[in-house]
Amino acid sequence: MSNENLKTVLQEKRTFQPQDHFQKNAKIQSMEAYKEKYRESIENPEEFWANAASELHFFKKWDRVLNAENPPFYRWFEGGKTNICYNCIDRHLDSATRNKAAIIWEGEPGDEVVLTYADLARKVNQLANGLKKLGVQKGDRIAIYLPMIPELAISVLACARIGAVHSVIFAGFSADSISDRINDCQAKITITSDGVWRKGKKLLLKNIVDEAVKKCPSIEKNIVVKRSHKDHFECAMDENKDIWYHDLIENCSLSCPAEEMDSEDMLFLLYTSGTTGKPKGIIHTTAGYMLYSYYTSKYVFDLQPEDVYWCTADIGWITGHSYIVYGPLANGATCLMYEGAPNAPHKGRFWEIVEKYRVNIFYTAPTAIRTFMKWGEDWVNKYDISSLRLLGTVGEPINPEAWMWYHKVIGKERCPIVDTWWQTETGGMMITPIPGCTTTKPGSATFPFFGIDATILDKDGNEQDTGFLAVRKPWPGMLRGVYGDEERFKNTYWSQWENIYFPGDGARRDEDGYFWILGRVDDVVNVSGHRIGTAELESIFVSHASVAESAVIGIDHEIKGQAMVAFVSLREGNEGSDSLIEELTQLVIEKIGKFAIPERIIFTADLPKTRSGKIMRRLLRDIAEGRAVGNVTTLADAGVIDALKEKYQED
Ligand code: WT7
C-alpha cells in the first residue's frame, strides 16, 4: 500500500453499519449469526465443509473431508467424484433456473448475447464434444487466449466438463509470455479468437498466438473463434494446424456427459508472478475449489435469485475464474460479462450498462474506482444506477477516499461495500465483510470468511498487531501446488512458519479486531491490481546488451495504486538515452505485455547495496518518491510496509 494511503488508513475511524433494507433479506443478518457460524467453521471444519458441500452435486460422496496427513499437501473430499461444469450447469437444468439468463454479454460496440442455462448447456456440450473430436483427453492441458467474449466462459466450462486442464492466459500478454506458459504446462491445444474490440480499435489476437506457438512444439491445434461474423478481423489460418471454432462444433452433439472427476483431479492452472523471474503455474483442483468459489459467492455477494451480478474483471485473472464463471454459475446466478474498456466509446459506459441491465451487484477494483473519481461524477449521474444493491472491491488495498467515493457516488450511501482480500493462490475470498452483518470501515477488509483461521504473525510466528498475514488452517479453495515445482510451492508458501500459509502480505489488526491489509511484503508489485514480479522485469532489462544491473521497485501511484520504477545501470561504454529507454520499453512489451511497462526508467551509475550485496530497495523507493533518504521507521508510521519487507528479506 502506498505511504499516503497507509497514513489515511491508519487514521480511519468511520464505521458503516448494514442498513435495514439490506439486512432484512440477507442470508446472514447479524454479527452474532456470523460469529456463531464462524466458530462452528473453525471448531469443526470438516463437519462445516461437509455440510456446505452437500449443497452441491457429487456423483459419489467423499470418504474423507480433509486429509492433512502430509502437509502442505492437503487433500479435500478424498474419494469423492464430481464435476464443476455439471454443478455450474446441469444441476440447474431441472429447475426454473433452466430458462434463466446465465450469461448476459455486452460487446464493446454494443452487440449483445444472452445465454440461458439451457443455452449455455448446449454450447458447452458442443464444444466439449469438439475438443474430444480433436483427441483431447482428461488431464490434457489447454491454453485459452481469448478476450472477454462468451466463448471464453464456454471454453473454460467445456474443458472442465471433459476433465481437460485449462490454463487461461490474459489476452494482454505478449507472445513470449504465452509460449512460456504453454511450454511450462505442455499444452496441446490453444483456443483463441481472430480479434477483439478494444477502445474502438480492432486488436488481432490470433497473430499473437501464431507468434507464440512457433516456439511451442506441444501444440497440435489452434481453435479460433470468429469474434464477429459482421466485422472482419484479419486472420491467417494454417490448414493443418488451425481450425475455426464454428467449424469444429458444427455437427457436434448437444450432449456430452460430464467426466466424473476425482475431487483432487486438477481443474486448472493459472500463472501468476512471484518473487523470482519465472511466473508460476498455480494449481487448483476440482471439489475444494468448486465448493469454495460457490460458497464465498453465495455469502459475500448474498446472491438472490433475481440478481443481475456484474464482475468487471477479466476471466484471464483469478477473479474472473472464481467470480465470473465458477462461483456465480454454481449458484445459478445471472452474470453480466462485458468485452471492452470502461471508457469506450465514452466514460459513462459502465453506468450505461448498469442502467441497461439493471445490475444489482457490482464487483470491481480500487484502481477502476480511482479512475472513475478522476473522470468525475457527472459521468455516473447521467444514468439511473438505482438498481445497485451491493458493491465489492478486490485486487489491491482500497484507500478510504476511494471507498467513500464508491459509497457515496455509486452506492448512493445505500449499498454495503465488500472489500475482499484474497489471491490467485487462495482460490476465493479470504478476508471480507459479509454484507448483511458486518459493520465496515473504509479501507479494511474486516474479518475472515468462514473456515479461514487468519492471523498476523512476526517472522518467528508470534502473534502481533502489525506484521505478516498468515492462515493457520487449510481451506478447500487453497492452491494444491505450483505446476512442476514442488520445492517452489513449499518454499514460497509454507517455509515461513510450520504448516501455516504465508500469503506475502503485510497486515494490521485494530482494537476491534478488524484486518487492514497493507500490501505485499515481497518483491511483487501490484499495478492496477495486476501482480508483477520486480524480478521478472529486472531479468528482462539485464538481457539487454547495454545493461549491467537493474532494480525495479514499486512506488505510490494515485490511480494505479502502485507503479514501477526501474533503476538501470549500464555496462562500460554505454550511455543512457531516450532511445535506450524506448528499447527497454519495447523489450517489456515483447516479453510480458504493455501493462507491465514501468512508469519510469532511471539510469544510474550504481545501485545502493548492503555490504552483503543486497540491493537496498527502500532507499531506491525514497529516491523515486522524492523523500529524504533515510531509514527512520517506526511501526505506527507509513514506513511500516518497508520495515516489514526488510524483516522478511533479512538473511
Ligand atoms: C494480491 C493477490 C484476488 C484477486 C485479484 C488479485 C492484493 C487483493 C486485496 C484487498 C488489499 C488486496 C494482495 C494479494 N489484494 N485483494 N481487498 N485488499 N490487497 O489476485 O493477482 O493473485 O494478487 O493482491 O496483495 O496478495 P492476485
XYZ file of C-alpha atoms and ligand atoms in Angstrom:
678
model
C 0.000 0.000 0.000
C 1.241 3.475 -0.754
C 2.564 5.535 2.092
C -0.013 8.302 1.700
C -2.863 5.839 1.631
C -1.436 4.000 4.544
C -1.400 7.154 6.611
C -5.072 7.781 5.965
C -5.879 4.156 6.661
C -4.119 4.246 9.996
C -6.239 7.244 10.970
C -9.522 5.908 9.654
C -12.245 5.805 12.289
C -15.526 5.913 10.352
C -17.848 2.922 10.537
C -20.827 1.911 8.388
C -23.491 -0.406 9.655
C -25.539 -2.627 7.387
C -28.828 -0.917 6.642
C -32.221 -2.424 7.417
C -33.350 -2.681 3.807
C -30.342 -4.874 3.000
C -30.182 -6.732 6.245
C -33.764 -7.918 6.328
C -33.385 -10.091 3.225
C -29.741 -11.059 3.741
C -28.535 -14.607 4.249
C -26.729 -13.614 7.423
C -28.380 -10.812 9.307
C -26.430 -10.294 12.475
C -22.902 -10.324 13.773
C -23.998 -12.954 16.292
C -25.064 -15.219 13.435
C -21.749 -14.639 11.665
C -19.778 -15.325 14.826
C -21.687 -18.498 15.550
C -21.201 -19.834 12.040
C -17.552 -18.768 12.074
C -16.992 -20.518 15.386
C -18.503 -23.736 14.010
C -16.346 -23.485 10.913
C -13.172 -23.178 12.961
C -14.017 -25.658 15.685
C -15.362 -28.359 13.382
C -14.056 -27.536 9.945
C -14.676 -30.966 8.487
C -18.284 -31.042 9.560
C -18.739 -27.471 8.425
C -17.325 -28.034 4.942
C -19.097 -31.373 4.559
C -22.411 -29.632 5.231
C -21.566 -26.917 2.767
C -20.515 -29.451 0.116
C -23.804 -31.304 0.487
C -25.417 -28.334 -1.298
C -23.540 -29.412 -4.436
C -23.725 -32.464 -6.633
C -21.263 -35.328 -6.236
C -21.543 -38.439 -8.428
C -20.038 -40.259 -5.494
C -19.773 -38.877 -1.989
C -16.326 -38.400 -0.482
C -14.846 -40.809 2.049
C -12.941 -38.173 3.940
C -13.406 -34.397 4.091
C -9.809 -33.439 4.767
C -6.640 -35.444 4.595
C -3.984 -33.450 6.435
C -1.531 -36.292 6.903
C 1.134 -34.829 4.700
C 1.197 -31.042 4.961
C 1.336 -28.846 2.943
C -0.188 -31.392 0.552
C -3.714 -31.165 1.858
C -6.420 -33.175 0.153
C -10.100 -32.304 0.302
C -13.122 -34.560 -0.230
C -10.977 -37.582 -0.945
C -12.759 -40.407 -2.627
C -15.472 -38.108 -3.953
C -16.403 -37.843 -7.605
C -17.830 -34.672 -9.037
C -17.669 -32.266 -11.941
C -17.660 -28.497 -11.582
C -19.221 -27.915 -15.011
C -22.039 -30.251 -14.048
C -22.542 -28.195 -10.896
C -22.480 -24.904 -12.789
C -24.892 -26.031 -15.484
C -26.611 -29.420 -15.331
C -27.524 -29.052 -11.675
C -29.796 -26.153 -12.660
C -31.460 -27.708 -15.680
C -34.278 -29.441 -13.832
C -35.443 -26.285 -12.112
C -36.788 -22.927 -13.215
C -33.183 -21.803 -13.459
C -33.039 -23.727 -16.727
C -34.514 -20.813 -18.618
C -32.928 -18.054 -16.583
C -30.113 -16.000 -18.080
C -26.764 -17.450 -17.086
C -24.634 -15.034 -19.068
C -25.622 -11.632 -20.368
C -22.861 -10.441 -22.621
C -22.310 -6.974 -23.974
C -19.688 -6.310 -26.612
C -17.749 -3.085 -26.648
C -19.570 -1.808 -29.768
C -22.895 -2.694 -28.123
C -23.654 -6.117 -29.591
C -25.443 -8.442 -27.174
C -25.720 -12.126 -26.398
C -27.926 -13.632 -23.709
C -27.462 -17.285 -22.849
C -29.870 -19.077 -20.565
C -28.597 -22.013 -18.559
C -30.105 -24.318 -21.187
C -28.375 -22.358 -23.976
C -25.105 -22.489 -22.109
C -25.506 -26.243 -21.648
C -25.866 -26.754 -25.394
C -22.877 -24.572 -26.243
C -20.619 -26.102 -23.633
C -21.606 -29.652 -24.567
C -20.971 -28.970 -28.207
C -17.529 -27.567 -27.622
C -16.724 -30.377 -25.191
C -17.532 -32.807 -27.992
C -15.479 -30.698 -30.389
C -12.476 -30.927 -28.092
C -12.924 -34.668 -27.827
C -13.012 -34.870 -31.600
C -9.563 -33.278 -31.615
C -8.376 -36.002 -29.286
C -8.406 -34.050 -26.050
C -8.482 -36.320 -23.048
C -8.886 -35.914 -19.334
C -5.756 -34.326 -17.873
C -4.593 -32.691 -21.141
C -3.726 -29.016 -20.836
C -5.488 -26.434 -22.994
C -4.220 -22.865 -23.266
C -7.008 -20.329 -23.658
C -6.089 -16.897 -25.018
C -9.442 -15.281 -25.525
C -10.897 -11.850 -24.937
C -13.992 -11.309 -22.819
C -16.455 -12.930 -25.180
C -18.959 -15.666 -24.275
C -16.728 -18.317 -25.860
C -14.191 -17.685 -23.102
C -16.608 -18.808 -20.394
C -17.838 -21.597 -22.659
C -14.277 -22.833 -23.300
C -13.415 -22.883 -19.615
C -16.558 -24.844 -18.822
C -16.096 -27.237 -21.755
C -12.584 -28.092 -20.540
C -13.880 -28.686 -17.034
C -16.648 -30.859 -18.428
C -14.264 -33.344 -20.004
C -11.569 -33.038 -17.362
C -9.087 -31.117 -19.504
C -6.977 -28.670 -17.500
C -7.463 -25.109 -18.681
C -4.792 -22.500 -18.442
C -6.287 -19.150 -19.322
C -3.762 -16.547 -20.383
C -4.959 -12.962 -20.043
C -5.321 -11.515 -23.542
C -2.967 -8.625 -22.730
C 0.055 -10.918 -22.507
C 2.678 -10.974 -25.237
C 3.603 -13.899 -27.485
C 6.639 -14.654 -25.316
C 4.508 -14.882 -22.182
C 2.113 -17.202 -23.959
C 4.856 -19.526 -25.154
C 6.497 -19.617 -21.711
C 3.223 -20.690 -20.156
C 2.388 -23.218 -22.870
C 5.848 -24.744 -22.648
C 5.723 -24.922 -18.887
C 2.499 -26.933 -18.885
C 2.920 -28.618 -22.286
C -0.488 -27.613 -23.560
C -1.814 -29.480 -26.595
C -4.378 -27.029 -27.889
C -4.902 -23.295 -27.854
C -8.258 -21.573 -28.064
C -8.098 -18.009 -29.294
C -10.025 -15.552 -31.436
C -9.263 -13.646 -34.593
C -9.582 -10.450 -32.603
C -11.352 -8.280 -30.097
C -12.650 -4.727 -29.871
C -10.535 -2.626 -27.554
C -11.228 1.093 -27.171
C -12.850 1.247 -30.564
C -9.934 -0.472 -32.271
C -9.583 -3.971 -33.611
C -6.939 -5.904 -31.765
C -5.736 -9.011 -33.582
C -5.125 -11.898 -31.239
C -4.577 -14.893 -33.487
C -1.411 -13.215 -34.829
C -0.004 -13.175 -31.335
C -0.792 -16.845 -30.834
C 0.835 -17.664 -34.195
C 3.968 -15.948 -32.992
C 3.841 -17.765 -29.666
C 3.250 -21.298 -30.909
C 6.242 -21.161 -33.231
C 8.149 -21.913 -30.064
C 5.690 -24.490 -28.690
C 6.182 -27.989 -30.085
C 3.480 -29.422 -27.794
C 0.698 -27.538 -29.597
C -1.257 -29.681 -32.016
C -4.151 -27.413 -32.925
C -5.332 -23.849 -32.569
C -9.055 -23.326 -32.300
C -10.062 -19.864 -33.499
C -13.264 -18.068 -32.563
C -14.564 -15.575 -35.094
C -15.241 -12.549 -32.916
C -17.841 -11.268 -35.300
C -19.447 -12.571 -38.425
C -20.106 -8.981 -39.415
C -16.808 -7.123 -38.965
C -13.722 -8.612 -40.462
C -10.712 -9.263 -38.246
C -7.615 -10.065 -40.274
C -6.566 -13.634 -39.516
C -4.342 -16.135 -41.297
C -5.378 -19.777 -40.963
C -2.946 -22.666 -41.396
C -4.993 -25.507 -42.804
C -3.073 -28.158 -40.887
C -2.986 -26.541 -37.501
C -5.785 -24.017 -37.283
C -9.470 -24.700 -37.092
C -12.381 -22.313 -36.798
C -14.381 -22.782 -33.641
C -17.654 -22.681 -35.576
C -16.404 -25.370 -37.953
C -15.220 -27.515 -35.075
C -18.559 -27.525 -33.276
C -20.666 -27.904 -36.399
C -22.433 -31.253 -36.255
C -21.182 -31.888 -32.727
C -23.791 -33.394 -30.467
C -25.522 -31.135 -27.967
C -24.904 -33.565 -25.223
C -21.660 -34.716 -23.719
C -21.580 -36.500 -20.386
C -19.634 -34.692 -17.681
C -16.488 -36.590 -16.738
C -16.629 -37.973 -13.211
C -13.600 -36.278 -11.727
C -11.826 -37.229 -8.541
C -12.127 -34.436 -6.022
C -8.401 -33.797 -6.234
C -8.096 -34.017 -10.024
C -6.536 -30.892 -11.454
C -9.104 -28.349 -12.658
C -6.955 -25.507 -13.896
C -3.621 -23.789 -13.916
C -3.292 -20.066 -13.649
C 0.095 -18.433 -13.937
C 0.952 -15.654 -11.559
C 4.014 -13.624 -10.688
C 6.194 -14.260 -7.714
C 9.469 -13.032 -6.379
C 11.651 -14.830 -8.891
C 11.829 -14.288 -12.619
C 9.538 -17.049 -13.773
C 5.755 -16.925 -13.304
C 4.394 -19.952 -11.510
C 1.514 -22.161 -12.554
C -0.850 -22.183 -9.601
C -2.717 -25.486 -9.378
C -6.354 -25.654 -8.378
C -8.221 -28.915 -8.128
C -11.844 -29.868 -8.518
C -14.029 -30.309 -5.446
C -12.443 -27.936 -2.950
C -12.161 -25.068 -5.410
C -15.723 -25.700 -6.586
C -17.067 -25.574 -3.063
C -15.060 -22.537 -2.072
C -15.944 -20.429 -5.115
C -19.590 -21.458 -4.726
C -19.805 -20.788 -1.028
C -17.964 -17.463 -0.967
C -20.083 -16.187 -3.885
C -23.217 -17.190 -2.077
C -22.442 -15.402 1.186
C -20.240 -12.488 0.199
C -22.437 -11.418 -2.720
C -25.513 -12.514 -0.815
C -26.847 -13.776 -4.139
C -30.620 -13.636 -4.514
C -32.397 -15.457 -7.354
C -33.384 -12.300 -9.231
C -29.979 -10.580 -9.031
C -28.018 -9.425 -12.038
C -24.432 -9.663 -10.974
C -21.503 -7.974 -12.676
C -17.836 -8.528 -12.002
C -15.734 -6.258 -14.198
C -12.577 -8.364 -14.004
C -11.209 -10.344 -16.921
C -11.558 -14.125 -16.892
C -7.816 -14.120 -17.602
C -7.251 -13.464 -13.880
C -8.386 -15.486 -10.879
C -11.159 -13.007 -10.088
C -12.818 -13.887 -13.368
C -12.351 -17.632 -12.858
C -13.917 -17.659 -9.408
C -16.372 -14.775 -9.673
C -17.435 -14.561 -13.297
C -17.516 -18.207 -14.200
C -17.467 -20.813 -11.467
C -18.810 -19.235 -8.266
C -21.812 -17.378 -9.673
C -22.822 -20.134 -12.100
C -22.577 -22.774 -9.377
C -25.114 -20.581 -7.583
C -27.383 -20.343 -10.615
C -26.834 -16.587 -10.799
C -27.189 -14.268 -13.778
C -23.770 -12.967 -14.703
C -23.034 -9.975 -16.823
C -19.933 -10.068 -18.950
C -18.541 -7.046 -20.805
C -15.959 -7.166 -23.549
C -14.486 -3.745 -23.522
C -12.932 -0.796 -21.790
C -14.784 1.401 -19.278
C -14.261 4.450 -21.495
C -15.322 3.053 -24.839
C -16.992 4.796 -26.502
C -17.431 7.142 -23.513
C -16.561 7.406 -19.843
C -20.058 6.544 -18.703
C -20.003 3.111 -20.345
C -20.121 1.074 -17.114
C -23.039 3.064 -15.707
C -24.840 2.838 -19.021
C -24.513 -0.944 -18.731
C -25.693 -0.924 -15.101
C -28.743 1.073 -16.176
C -29.427 -1.040 -19.266
C -29.370 -4.410 -17.494
C -30.481 -3.211 -14.052
C -27.331 -4.578 -12.428
C -27.751 -5.291 -8.711
C -24.306 -6.412 -7.614
C -21.166 -4.747 -8.903
C -17.625 -6.014 -8.196
C -14.597 -4.055 -9.384
C -11.054 -2.981 -8.488
C -9.935 0.073 -6.484
C -7.883 1.272 -9.449
C -11.070 1.432 -11.521
C -12.826 3.367 -8.774
C -9.994 5.889 -8.625
C -10.201 6.259 -12.388
C -13.952 6.958 -12.183
C -13.243 9.526 -9.476
C -10.850 11.272 -11.803
C -13.368 11.264 -14.646
C -15.878 12.900 -12.333
C -19.294 12.015 -11.018
C -21.185 13.682 -13.873
C -20.489 10.579 -15.935
C -22.159 8.480 -13.270
C -25.073 10.790 -12.648
C -26.170 10.694 -16.273
C -27.501 7.182 -15.662
C -30.040 5.570 -13.411
C -27.992 3.148 -11.351
C -30.556 2.768 -8.581
C -30.747 -0.992 -9.235
C -27.421 -1.451 -7.432
C -27.736 -3.039 -4.010
C -24.254 -4.325 -3.230
C -20.762 -3.183 -4.190
C -17.486 -5.026 -3.973
C -13.790 -4.396 -4.492
C -10.803 -6.641 -4.990
C -7.227 -6.706 -6.138
C -5.398 -4.185 -4.008
C -5.870 -2.163 -0.867
C -8.576 0.463 -1.250
C -7.793 3.886 0.133
C -10.525 5.375 2.333
C -11.061 8.257 -0.073
C -11.886 5.902 -2.933
C -14.037 3.792 -0.607
C -16.049 6.865 0.411
C -16.496 7.931 -3.195
C -17.699 4.448 -4.120
C -20.070 4.513 -1.162
C -21.484 7.939 -1.981
C -21.426 8.321 -5.747
C -22.028 4.726 -6.836
C -23.754 3.265 -3.787
C -25.740 6.445 -3.003
C -24.987 5.677 0.655
C -27.369 2.749 0.384
C -25.222 -0.197 -0.694
C -22.899 -2.166 1.536
C -19.319 -2.444 0.266
C -17.417 -5.707 0.496
C -13.650 -5.163 0.304
C -12.463 -8.692 -0.373
C -8.876 -9.737 0.270
C -7.679 -12.873 -1.458
C -5.188 -14.161 -4.049
C -4.780 -16.384 -7.083
C -3.470 -18.951 -4.648
C -6.414 -18.846 -2.256
C -8.991 -19.637 -4.942
C -11.566 -17.383 -3.333
C -12.186 -14.605 -0.844
C -10.445 -14.946 2.497
C -10.940 -11.749 4.458
C -14.119 -9.911 3.649
C -17.214 -8.337 5.097
C -20.446 -10.326 4.958
C -22.766 -7.616 3.658
C -25.827 -8.192 5.819
C -23.990 -8.227 9.099
C -20.534 -6.674 9.051
C -20.060 -3.070 10.106
C -17.494 -1.840 7.620
C -14.627 0.622 7.942
C -13.329 2.312 4.781
C -10.087 0.583 3.828
C -10.491 -2.503 5.986
C -11.258 -5.955 4.592
C -12.724 -6.577 8.079
C -12.924 -10.250 9.147
C -12.037 -13.719 7.888
C -14.533 -15.741 5.882
C -15.937 -18.969 7.340
C -13.271 -21.578 7.881
C -10.420 -19.115 7.480
C -8.173 -19.010 10.510
C -6.372 -15.765 9.679
C -3.972 -14.018 11.970
C -0.961 -11.724 11.992
C 2.459 -13.041 12.911
C 6.012 -11.863 13.064
C 8.831 -13.730 11.372
C 9.087 -16.155 14.238
C 5.410 -16.954 14.397
C 4.403 -14.773 17.358
C 1.061 -13.016 17.090
C 1.302 -9.288 16.549
C -0.970 -6.346 15.785
C 1.127 -5.470 12.772
C 3.120 -7.987 10.805
C 2.666 -10.709 8.223
C -0.736 -12.017 7.356
C -0.963 -15.756 7.998
C -3.556 -18.514 7.606
C -3.343 -21.283 10.167
C -5.764 -23.816 8.768
C -6.136 -25.349 5.331
C -9.280 -24.338 3.412
C -10.966 -26.012 0.444
C -10.059 -23.376 -2.169
C -6.348 -23.355 -1.422
C -3.783 -23.948 -4.143
C -2.514 -27.504 -4.283
C 0.862 -26.745 -5.772
C 2.994 -24.950 -8.308
C 2.994 -26.825 -11.589
C 6.149 -28.865 -11.944
C 7.838 -27.226 -8.969
C 7.106 -28.758 -5.605
C 10.064 -27.015 -3.971
C 8.823 -23.623 -5.024
C 5.392 -24.433 -3.606
C 6.902 -25.374 -0.258
C 9.406 -22.540 -0.142
C 7.105 -19.752 -1.195
C 4.082 -20.502 0.919
C 4.997 -22.929 3.670
C 8.520 -22.216 4.825
C 7.997 -19.070 6.881
C 6.301 -20.967 9.696
C 5.388 -24.611 10.180
C 2.159 -25.671 8.480
C 0.953 -22.097 8.270
C 0.205 -20.456 4.936
C 2.254 -17.346 4.124
C 0.407 -15.108 1.621
C 3.124 -12.448 1.294
C 1.018 -9.531 2.537
C 1.548 -7.234 5.486
C -1.425 -6.547 7.734
C -2.564 -4.805 10.864
C -5.349 -5.652 13.266
C -7.043 -2.801 15.081
C -8.522 -2.688 18.550
C -11.854 -4.031 17.243
C -10.184 -6.993 15.566
C -10.532 -5.613 12.019
C -7.925 -6.648 9.479
C -6.270 -3.920 7.391
C -4.228 -5.301 4.521
C -1.149 -3.157 3.972
C 0.319 -4.570 0.764
C 2.934 -7.049 -0.405
C 5.977 -7.635 1.708
C 7.851 -9.435 -1.045
C 9.097 -8.102 -4.353
C 5.749 -8.276 -6.028
C 4.243 -5.012 -7.206
C 0.529 -4.513 -7.648
C -0.053 -2.208 -10.606
C -3.761 -1.544 -11.144
C -4.495 -4.836 -9.434
C -2.100 -6.700 -11.744
C 0.583 -8.592 -9.979
C 4.060 -8.160 -11.422
C 7.264 -9.572 -10.029
C 10.021 -6.991 -9.965
C 12.479 -9.806 -10.703
C 10.650 -10.539 -13.954
C 11.287 -7.019 -15.173
C 14.837 -6.974 -13.871
C 15.721 -10.103 -15.792
C 14.251 -8.565 -18.940
C 16.387 -5.447 -18.550
C 19.619 -7.302 -17.908
C 19.006 -9.361 -21.032
C 19.715 -6.146 -22.986
C 23.318 -5.927 -24.129
C 23.869 -2.445 -22.685
C 22.543 -3.172 -19.216
C 24.712 -4.264 -16.319
C 22.241 -4.364 -13.465
C 18.718 -3.398 -12.670
C 16.450 -2.966 -9.672
C 12.736 -2.451 -10.029
C 10.616 -1.108 -7.206
C 7.008 -0.198 -6.637
C 6.060 3.350 -5.728
C 2.792 5.126 -4.892
C 0.543 5.902 -7.788
C -2.604 7.952 -7.460
C -4.683 5.852 -9.832
C -2.853 2.563 -10.232
C -2.176 2.075 -6.530
C 1.406 1.244 -7.341
C 3.605 1.897 -10.316
C 7.004 0.517 -11.121
C 10.210 2.469 -11.344
C 13.213 0.762 -12.849
C 16.751 1.696 -11.892
C 19.165 0.548 -14.544
C 22.945 0.667 -14.509
C 24.752 0.312 -17.801
C 27.792 -1.590 -18.903
C 31.002 0.350 -19.536
C 30.878 2.396 -22.670
C 27.078 2.741 -22.780
C 25.073 5.833 -22.103
C 21.515 6.299 -21.016
C 19.359 7.886 -23.711
C 15.755 8.239 -24.805
C 16.304 5.646 -27.460
C 17.616 3.182 -24.890
C 14.525 3.817 -22.759
C 12.472 3.092 -25.855
C 14.371 -0.142 -26.492
C 13.923 -1.290 -22.913
C 10.228 -0.444 -23.052
C 9.850 -2.441 -26.247
C 11.527 -5.375 -24.551
C 8.952 -5.296 -21.761
C 6.116 -5.211 -24.288
C 7.660 -8.119 -26.128
C 8.382 -10.241 -23.071
C 5.328 -9.522 -20.918
C 2.877 -7.009 -22.337
C 2.009 -3.336 -22.296
C 0.517 -3.467 -18.828
C 3.959 -4.201 -17.348
C 5.735 -1.094 -18.684
C 7.365 0.750 -15.785
C 6.346 4.304 -15.059
C 9.936 5.487 -15.236
C 13.304 4.103 -16.195
C 16.153 5.816 -14.383
C 19.760 5.285 -15.415
C 22.146 5.203 -12.538
C 25.872 4.659 -12.172
C 25.465 2.231 -9.284
C 22.748 0.617 -7.252
C 22.896 1.097 -3.484
C 23.786 -2.173 -1.810
C 24.330 -3.580 1.624
C 27.732 -4.997 2.490
C 26.416 -8.448 1.701
C 25.457 -7.248 -1.749
C 21.717 -6.864 -1.333
C 20.096 -4.029 -3.211
C 18.638 -1.525 -0.753
C 15.232 -1.113 -2.301
C 13.936 1.118 0.427
C 16.499 3.747 -0.458
C 15.549 3.484 -4.109
C 11.934 3.962 -3.143
C 12.804 7.059 -1.146
C 14.632 8.434 -4.157
C 11.867 7.595 -6.613
C 9.180 9.063 -4.386
C 11.266 12.162 -3.724
C 11.570 11.621 0.001
C 14.606 12.438 2.027
C 16.685 9.304 2.006
C 16.674 7.767 5.404
C 15.985 4.690 7.412
C 13.893 6.010 10.262
C 10.817 3.881 10.694
C 8.505 3.047 13.493
C 5.721 0.576 13.065
C 2.977 3.126 13.535
C 4.007 5.269 10.631
C 3.918 4.916 6.914
C 7.221 3.079 6.755
C 5.514 0.013 8.135
C 5.485 -1.933 4.898
C 9.102 -1.117 4.154
C 10.014 -2.201 7.634
C 8.124 -5.465 7.177
C 9.747 -6.028 3.816
C 13.144 -5.618 5.344
C 12.316 -8.063 8.075
C 11.008 -10.569 5.598
C 14.054 -10.258 3.434
C 16.646 -10.389 6.203
C 19.089 -13.162 5.605
C -2.630 -9.839 -4.103
C -3.090 -11.030 -4.876
C -7.638 -11.747 -5.581
C -7.909 -11.447 -6.944
C -7.153 -10.339 -7.556
C -5.680 -10.283 -7.286
C -3.595 -7.930 -3.202
C -6.047 -8.480 -3.380
C -6.903 -7.155 -1.895
C -7.673 -6.378 -0.986
C -5.685 -5.453 -0.192
C -5.504 -6.992 -1.886
C -2.774 -8.610 -2.147
C -2.704 -10.033 -2.620
N -5.006 -7.820 -2.827
N -7.189 -8.076 -2.827
N -9.003 -6.447 -0.940
N -7.011 -5.537 -0.159
N -4.905 -6.144 -1.032
O -5.105 -11.560 -7.230
O -3.091 -11.240 -8.659
O -3.233 -13.133 -7.016
O -2.948 -10.761 -6.251
O -3.473 -8.734 -4.370
O -1.507 -8.044 -2.108
O -1.596 -10.743 -2.138
P -3.558 -11.726 -7.347
